[in-house]
CSV table of N, CA, C and O in Angstrom, one decimal:
chain,number,residue,atom,x,y,z
A,519,MET,N,132.6,3.2,-2.6
A,519,MET,CA,132.5,2.0,-3.5
A,519,MET,C,133.3,2.4,-4.9
A,519,MET,O,133.3,3.3,-5.3
A,520,LYS,N,134.0,1.4,-5.2
A,520,LYS,CA,134.9,1.2,-6.4
A,520,LYS,C,134.4,0.3,-7.4
A,520,LYS,O,133.8,-0.7,-6.8
A,521,ILE,N,134.6,0.5,-8.4
A,521,ILE,CA,134.2,-0.2,-9.6
A,521,ILE,C,135.4,-1.0,-10.3
A,521,ILE,O,136.3,-0.2,-10.7
A,522,TYR,N,135.7,-2.1,-10.2
A,522,TYR,CA,136.5,-3.0,-10.7
A,522,TYR,C,136.2,-3.7,-12.2
A,522,TYR,O,135.0,-3.9,-12.1
A,523,TYR,N,136.9,-3.9,-13.0
A,523,TYR,CA,136.7,-4.5,-14.3
A,523,TYR,C,137.4,-6.0,-14.6
A,523,TYR,O,138.5,-6.0,-14.4
A,524,HIS,N,136.6,-7.0,-14.6
A,524,HIS,CA,137.2,-8.1,-15.0
A,524,HIS,C,137.8,-8.4,-16.2
A,524,HIS,O,137.3,-7.5,-17.3
A,525,PRO,N,138.9,-9.0,-16.4
A,525,PRO,CA,139.5,-9.0,-17.9
A,525,PRO,C,138.7,-9.5,-18.9
A,525,PRO,O,138.7,-8.8,-20.0
A,526,GLN,N,137.4,-10.3,-18.6
A,526,GLN,CA,136.6,-10.6,-19.5
A,526,GLN,C,135.7,-9.3,-20.1
A,526,GLN,O,135.2,-9.2,-21.2
A,527,PHE,N,135.4,-8.4,-19.1
A,527,PHE,CA,134.6,-7.1,-19.4
A,527,PHE,C,135.6,-6.4,-20.7
A,527,PHE,O,135.0,-6.2,-21.6
A,528,PHE,N,136.7,-6.2,-20.4
A,528,PHE,CA,137.7,-5.7,-21.1
A,528,PHE,C,137.6,-6.2,-22.8
A,528,PHE,O,137.6,-5.5,-23.8
A,529,LYS,N,137.8,-7.6,-22.6
A,529,LYS,CA,137.9,-8.4,-23.8
A,529,LYS,C,136.5,-8.1,-24.6
A,529,LYS,O,136.7,-7.7,-25.9
A,530,SER,N,135.4,-8.1,-24.1
A,530,SER,CA,134.2,-7.8,-24.7
A,530,SER,C,133.9,-6.3,-25.1
A,530,SER,O,133.5,-6.0,-26.3
A,531,TYR,N,134.5,-5.4,-24.3
A,531,TYR,CA,134.3,-4.1,-24.5
A,531,TYR,C,135.2,-3.7,-25.7
A,531,TYR,O,134.5,-2.7,-26.7
A,532,LYS,N,136.1,-4.1,-26.1
A,532,LYS,CA,136.9,-3.5,-27.1
A,532,LYS,C,136.4,-3.8,-28.5
A,532,LYS,O,136.7,-3.3,-29.5
A,533,PHE,N,135.5,-5.0,-28.6
A,533,PHE,CA,134.7,-5.3,-29.6
A,533,PHE,C,133.5,-4.6,-29.9
A,533,PHE,O,133.0,-4.8,-30.9
A,534,LEU,N,133.2,-3.9,-29.1
A,534,LEU,CA,131.8,-3.0,-29.2
A,534,LEU,C,131.9,-2.0,-30.2
A,534,LEU,O,132.9,-1.1,-30.2
A,535,ASP,N,131.0,-1.7,-30.9
A,535,ASP,CA,130.6,-0.3,-31.7
A,535,ASP,C,131.1,0.8,-31.0
A,535,ASP,O,130.6,0.9,-29.7
A,536,LYS,N,131.5,1.9,-31.5
A,536,LYS,CA,131.8,3.1,-30.6
A,536,LYS,C,130.4,3.7,-30.0
A,536,LYS,O,130.5,4.2,-29.1
A,537,LYS,N,129.4,3.6,-30.7
A,537,LYS,CA,128.0,3.9,-30.2
A,537,LYS,C,127.5,3.3,-28.8
A,537,LYS,O,127.0,4.1,-27.8
A,538,ILE,N,127.7,2.2,-28.8
A,538,ILE,CA,127.5,1.4,-27.7
A,538,ILE,C,128.5,1.4,-26.6
A,538,ILE,O,128.1,1.7,-25.3
A,539,LYS,N,129.8,1.8,-27.1
A,539,LYS,CA,130.8,2.4,-26.1
A,539,LYS,C,130.2,3.7,-25.2
A,539,LYS,O,130.6,3.7,-24.1
A,540,GLU,N,129.9,4.3,-26.1
A,540,GLU,CA,129.6,5.8,-25.5
A,540,GLU,C,128.4,5.7,-24.7
A,540,GLU,O,128.3,6.5,-23.7
A,541,LYS,N,127.3,4.7,-25.1
A,541,LYS,CA,126.1,4.5,-24.3
A,541,LYS,C,126.6,4.1,-22.9
A,541,LYS,O,126.0,4.3,-21.8
A,542,ALA,N,127.6,3.0,-23.0
A,542,ALA,CA,127.8,2.1,-21.7
A,542,ALA,C,128.7,3.2,-20.9
A,542,ALA,O,128.3,3.0,-19.4
A,543,GLU,N,129.3,4.2,-21.3
A,543,GLU,CA,130.1,5.1,-20.4
A,543,GLU,C,129.1,6.2,-19.9
A,543,GLU,O,129.2,6.3,-18.5
A,544,THR,N,128.0,6.4,-20.5
A,544,THR,CA,126.8,7.3,-19.9
A,544,THR,C,126.0,6.5,-18.8
A,544,THR,O,126.0,7.0,-17.7
A,545,LYS,N,125.8,5.1,-19.0
A,545,LYS,CA,125.2,4.6,-18.1
A,545,LYS,C,125.9,3.9,-17.1
A,545,LYS,O,125.6,4.0,-15.8
A,546,GLU,N,127.3,3.9,-17.0
A,546,GLU,CA,128.3,3.7,-15.9
A,546,GLU,C,128.3,5.0,-15.0
A,546,GLU,O,128.2,4.8,-13.8
A,547,LYS,N,128.3,6.1,-15.5
A,547,LYS,CA,127.9,7.4,-14.7
A,547,LYS,C,126.8,7.5,-13.9
A,547,LYS,O,126.8,7.7,-12.7
A,548,ILE,N,125.8,7.1,-14.6
A,548,ILE,CA,124.5,6.9,-13.8
A,548,ILE,C,124.7,5.8,-12.7
A,548,ILE,O,124.2,6.1,-11.6
A,549,PHE,N,125.0,4.9,-13.2
A,549,PHE,CA,125.3,3.7,-12.3
A,549,PHE,C,126.2,4.0,-11.0
A,549,PHE,O,125.7,3.6,-9.7
A,550,ARG,N,127.3,4.9,-11.1
A,550,ARG,CA,128.1,5.4,-9.9
A,550,ARG,C,127.1,6.1,-9.1
A,550,ARG,O,127.4,6.3,-7.9
A,551,GLU,N,126.3,6.9,-9.6
A,551,GLU,CA,125.3,7.9,-8.6
A,551,GLU,C,124.3,6.9,-8.0
A,551,GLU,O,123.9,7.5,-6.8
A,552,ASN,N,123.7,6.2,-8.7
A,552,ASN,CA,122.6,5.1,-8.2
A,552,ASN,C,122.3,4.0,-8.8
A,552,ASN,O,122.0,3.9,-10.0
A,553,HIS,N,122.9,2.9,-8.1
A,553,HIS,CA,122.9,1.5,-8.8
A,553,HIS,C,121.6,1.3,-9.4
A,553,HIS,O,121.5,0.2,-10.3
A,554,PHE,N,120.6,1.7,-8.7
A,554,PHE,CA,119.1,1.3,-9.2
A,554,PHE,C,118.4,2.4,-9.8
A,554,PHE,O,117.0,2.3,-9.7
A,555,HIS,N,119.1,3.2,-10.5
A,555,HIS,CA,118.3,4.3,-11.2
A,555,HIS,C,117.5,3.5,-12.3
A,555,HIS,O,117.6,2.6,-12.8
A,556,ASN,N,116.3,4.0,-12.5
A,556,ASN,CA,115.1,3.5,-13.3
A,556,ASN,C,115.5,3.1,-14.8
A,556,ASN,O,115.3,2.3,-15.4
A,557,SER,N,116.5,4.1,-15.3
A,557,SER,CA,116.9,3.8,-16.8
A,557,SER,C,117.9,2.7,-16.8
A,557,SER,O,118.0,2.4,-17.9
A,558,LEU,N,118.4,2.2,-15.8
A,558,LEU,CA,119.4,1.2,-15.9
A,558,LEU,C,118.5,-0.2,-15.8
A,558,LEU,O,119.2,-1.1,-16.4
A,559,LYS,N,117.4,-0.3,-15.4
A,559,LYS,CA,116.7,-1.4,-15.2
A,559,LYS,C,117.4,-2.6,-14.7
A,559,LYS,O,117.6,-3.8,-14.9
A,560,THR,N,117.9,-2.2,-13.4
A,560,THR,CA,119.1,-3.2,-12.8
A,560,THR,C,118.2,-4.0,-12.1
A,560,THR,O,117.0,-4.0,-11.5
A,561,HIS,N,118.7,-5.6,-12.3
A,561,HIS,CA,118.1,-6.6,-11.5
A,561,HIS,C,119.1,-7.8,-11.3
A,561,HIS,O,119.9,-7.9,-11.9
A,562,LYS,N,118.5,-8.6,-10.3
A,562,LYS,CA,119.3,-9.7,-10.0
A,562,LYS,C,119.0,-10.9,-11.3
A,562,LYS,O,117.8,-11.1,-11.3
A,563,LEU,N,120.2,-11.7,-11.2
A,563,LEU,CA,120.0,-12.7,-12.1
A,563,LEU,C,119.7,-13.9,-11.5
A,563,LEU,O,119.7,-14.0,-10.1
A,564,SER,N,119.3,-15.2,-12.2
A,564,SER,CA,118.9,-16.2,-11.4
A,564,SER,C,119.7,-17.7,-12.1
A,564,SER,O,120.5,-17.2,-12.8
A,565,GLY,N,119.4,-18.5,-11.6
A,565,GLY,CA,120.2,-19.7,-12.0
A,565,GLY,C,121.7,-19.9,-11.9
A,565,GLY,O,122.0,-19.5,-10.8
A,566,LYS,N,122.4,-20.2,-12.8
A,566,LYS,CA,123.9,-20.3,-12.6
A,566,LYS,C,124.5,-19.1,-12.3
A,566,LYS,O,125.6,-18.8,-11.8
A,567,LEU,N,123.6,-18.0,-12.7
A,567,LEU,CA,124.1,-16.5,-12.4
A,567,LEU,C,123.7,-16.0,-11.0
A,567,LEU,O,123.6,-14.5,-10.9
A,568,LYS,N,123.1,-16.6,-10.3
A,568,LYS,CA,122.3,-16.2,-9.1
A,568,LYS,C,123.0,-15.1,-8.2
A,568,LYS,O,122.3,-14.3,-7.5
A,569,ASN,N,124.2,-15.1,-8.4
A,569,ASN,CA,125.0,-14.3,-7.6
A,569,ASN,C,125.2,-12.8,-8.2
A,569,ASN,O,126.1,-12.0,-7.6
A,570,GLN,N,124.9,-12.8,-9.4
A,570,GLN,CA,125.3,-11.7,-10.4
A,570,GLN,C,124.1,-10.8,-10.6
A,570,GLN,O,122.8,-11.1,-10.4
A,571,TRP,N,124.1,-9.5,-11.0
A,571,TRP,CA,123.2,-8.6,-11.4
A,571,TRP,C,123.6,-8.1,-13.0
A,571,TRP,O,124.6,-8.4,-13.3
A,572,SER,N,122.4,-7.2,-13.2
A,572,SER,CA,122.8,-6.9,-14.6
A,572,SER,C,121.9,-5.6,-14.9
A,572,SER,O,121.0,-5.2,-14.0
A,573,PHE,N,122.5,-4.7,-15.6
A,573,PHE,CA,121.7,-3.5,-16.0
A,573,PHE,C,121.7,-3.1,-17.3
A,573,PHE,O,122.8,-3.8,-18.0
A,574,SER,N,120.9,-2.4,-18.1
A,574,SER,CA,120.7,-2.3,-19.6
A,574,SER,C,121.7,-1.1,-19.7
A,574,SER,O,121.7,0.0,-19.2
A,575,VAL,N,122.2,-1.4,-20.9
A,575,VAL,CA,122.9,-0.2,-21.8
A,575,VAL,C,122.1,0.6,-22.6
A,575,VAL,O,122.0,1.7,-22.7
A,576,ASP,N,121.5,-0.4,-23.2
A,576,ASP,CA,120.1,-0.1,-24.3
A,576,ASP,C,119.4,-1.2,-24.2
A,576,ASP,O,119.4,-2.1,-23.3
A,577,ASN,N,118.5,-1.3,-25.3
A,577,ASN,CA,117.6,-2.4,-25.5
A,577,ASN,C,118.3,-3.6,-25.7
A,577,ASN,O,117.5,-4.8,-25.5
A,578,LYS,N,119.3,-3.5,-26.3
A,578,LYS,CA,119.9,-4.8,-26.6
A,578,LYS,C,121.4,-5.3,-25.7
A,578,LYS,O,121.5,-6.6,-25.6
A,579,TYR,N,121.8,-4.4,-25.1
A,579,TYR,CA,123.3,-4.4,-24.6
A,579,TYR,C,123.0,-4.4,-23.2
A,579,TYR,O,122.2,-3.6,-22.5
A,580,ARG,N,123.6,-5.2,-22.2
A,580,ARG,CA,123.9,-5.3,-20.8
A,580,ARG,C,125.2,-5.5,-20.3
A,580,ARG,O,126.0,-6.0,-20.9
A,581,ILE,N,125.2,-5.0,-19.1
A,581,ILE,CA,126.5,-5.3,-18.3
A,581,ILE,C,126.0,-6.1,-16.9
A,581,ILE,O,125.2,-6.0,-16.3
A,582,ILE,N,126.9,-7.2,-16.9
A,582,ILE,CA,126.8,-8.1,-15.8
A,582,ILE,C,127.6,-7.6,-14.8
A,582,ILE,O,129.0,-7.6,-15.0
A,583,PHE,N,127.4,-7.8,-13.5
A,583,PHE,CA,128.2,-7.3,-12.3
A,583,PHE,C,128.1,-8.2,-11.2
A,583,PHE,O,126.9,-8.8,-11.0
A,584,GLU,N,128.7,-8.0,-10.2
A,584,GLU,CA,128.7,-8.6,-8.7
A,584,GLU,C,128.9,-7.4,-7.7
A,584,GLU,O,129.9,-6.5,-7.9
A,585,PHE,N,128.2,-7.5,-6.7
A,585,PHE,CA,128.7,-6.7,-5.4
A,585,PHE,C,129.5,-7.4,-4.6
A,585,PHE,O,129.3,-8.7,-4.4
A,586,ILE,N,130.9,-7.0,-4.3
A,586,ILE,CA,131.8,-7.8,-3.6
A,586,ILE,C,132.3,-6.8,-2.5
A,586,ILE,O,132.9,-5.7,-2.9
A,587,ASN,N,131.9,-7.0,-1.3
A,587,ASN,CA,132.5,-6.3,0.0
A,587,ASN,C,132.4,-4.8,-0.2
A,587,ASN,O,133.2,-4.0,-0.1
A,588,GLY,N,131.3,-4.4,-0.7
A,588,GLY,CA,130.9,-3.1,-1.0
A,588,GLY,C,131.5,-2.5,-2.1
A,588,GLY,O,131.2,-1.1,-2.4
A,589,ASP,N,132.2,-3.1,-2.9
A,589,ASP,CA,132.7,-2.9,-4.3
A,589,ASP,C,131.9,-3.3,-5.4
A,589,ASP,O,130.9,-4.4,-5.1
A,590,VAL,N,132.1,-2.8,-6.8
A,590,VAL,CA,131.4,-3.7,-7.7
A,590,VAL,C,132.4,-4.0,-8.7
A,590,VAL,O,133.2,-3.7,-8.9
A,591,VAL,N,132.1,-5.3,-9.4
A,591,VAL,CA,133.1,-6.0,-10.2
A,591,VAL,C,132.2,-6.0,-11.5
A,591,VAL,O,131.2,-6.7,-11.6
A,592,PHE,N,132.5,-5.3,-12.5
A,592,PHE,CA,131.9,-5.3,-14.1
A,592,PHE,C,132.5,-6.8,-14.6
A,592,PHE,O,133.7,-6.8,-14.8
A,593,LEU,N,131.7,-7.7,-14.9
A,593,LEU,CA,132.1,-8.8,-15.2
A,593,LEU,C,132.3,-8.9,-16.8
A,593,LEU,O,133.0,-9.7,-17.4
A,594,ASP,N,131.1,-8.4,-17.3
A,594,ASP,CA,130.9,-8.6,-18.8
A,594,ASP,C,129.9,-7.7,-19.4
A,594,ASP,O,129.3,-7.2,-18.5
A,595,ILE,N,130.1,-7.5,-20.9
A,595,ILE,CA,129.2,-6.6,-21.5
A,595,ILE,C,128.8,-7.2,-22.8
A,595,ILE,O,129.7,-7.8,-23.5
A,596,GLY,N,127.6,-7.1,-23.1
A,596,GLY,CA,127.2,-7.6,-24.5
A,596,GLY,C,125.8,-7.9,-24.7
A,596,GLY,O,124.9,-7.4,-23.8
A,597,THR,N,125.2,-8.4,-25.6
A,597,THR,CA,123.7,-8.8,-25.6
A,597,THR,C,123.6,-9.8,-24.6
A,597,THR,O,124.2,-10.3,-24.0
A,598,HIS,N,122.0,-10.3,-25.0
A,598,HIS,CA,121.7,-11.5,-23.8
A,598,HIS,C,122.7,-12.8,-23.9
A,598,HIS,O,122.6,-13.4,-23.1
A,599,LYS,N,123.5,-12.8,-25.0
A,599,LYS,CA,124.2,-14.1,-25.0
A,599,LYS,C,125.3,-14.2,-24.0
A,599,LYS,O,125.7,-15.3,-23.6
A,600,ILE,N,125.5,-12.9,-23.3
A,600,ILE,CA,126.5,-13.0,-22.1
A,600,ILE,C,125.9,-13.8,-21.1
A,600,ILE,O,126.6,-14.1,-19.9
A,601,TYR,N,124.6,-14.0,-20.9
A,601,TYR,CA,124.0,-14.9,-20.1
A,601,TYR,C,124.2,-16.4,-20.0
A,601,TYR,O,123.8,-17.1,-19.2
A,602,GLN,N,124.5,-16.7,-21.4
A,602,GLN,CA,124.8,-18.2,-21.5
A,602,GLN,C,126.0,-18.9,-21.0
A,602,GLN,O,127.0,-18.0,-20.8
């Protein structure tokens, strides 16, 4: 499995605080080992995002992603506003 990064993910990531970036990197390492590790709170989204998934970076920040042909694409990172 490979992880790819959508341009929107990079755009959002570059504006994050350094501490959030560090947390995101730690969570990505956990995600690479186990997509559904309890600390990630990985869940399938619904509505217009029904083909996407999300996991928690911390209580406020999330990463939205998709599974595509055995790989993963990180689509965006941010607060709950990214679901809109």
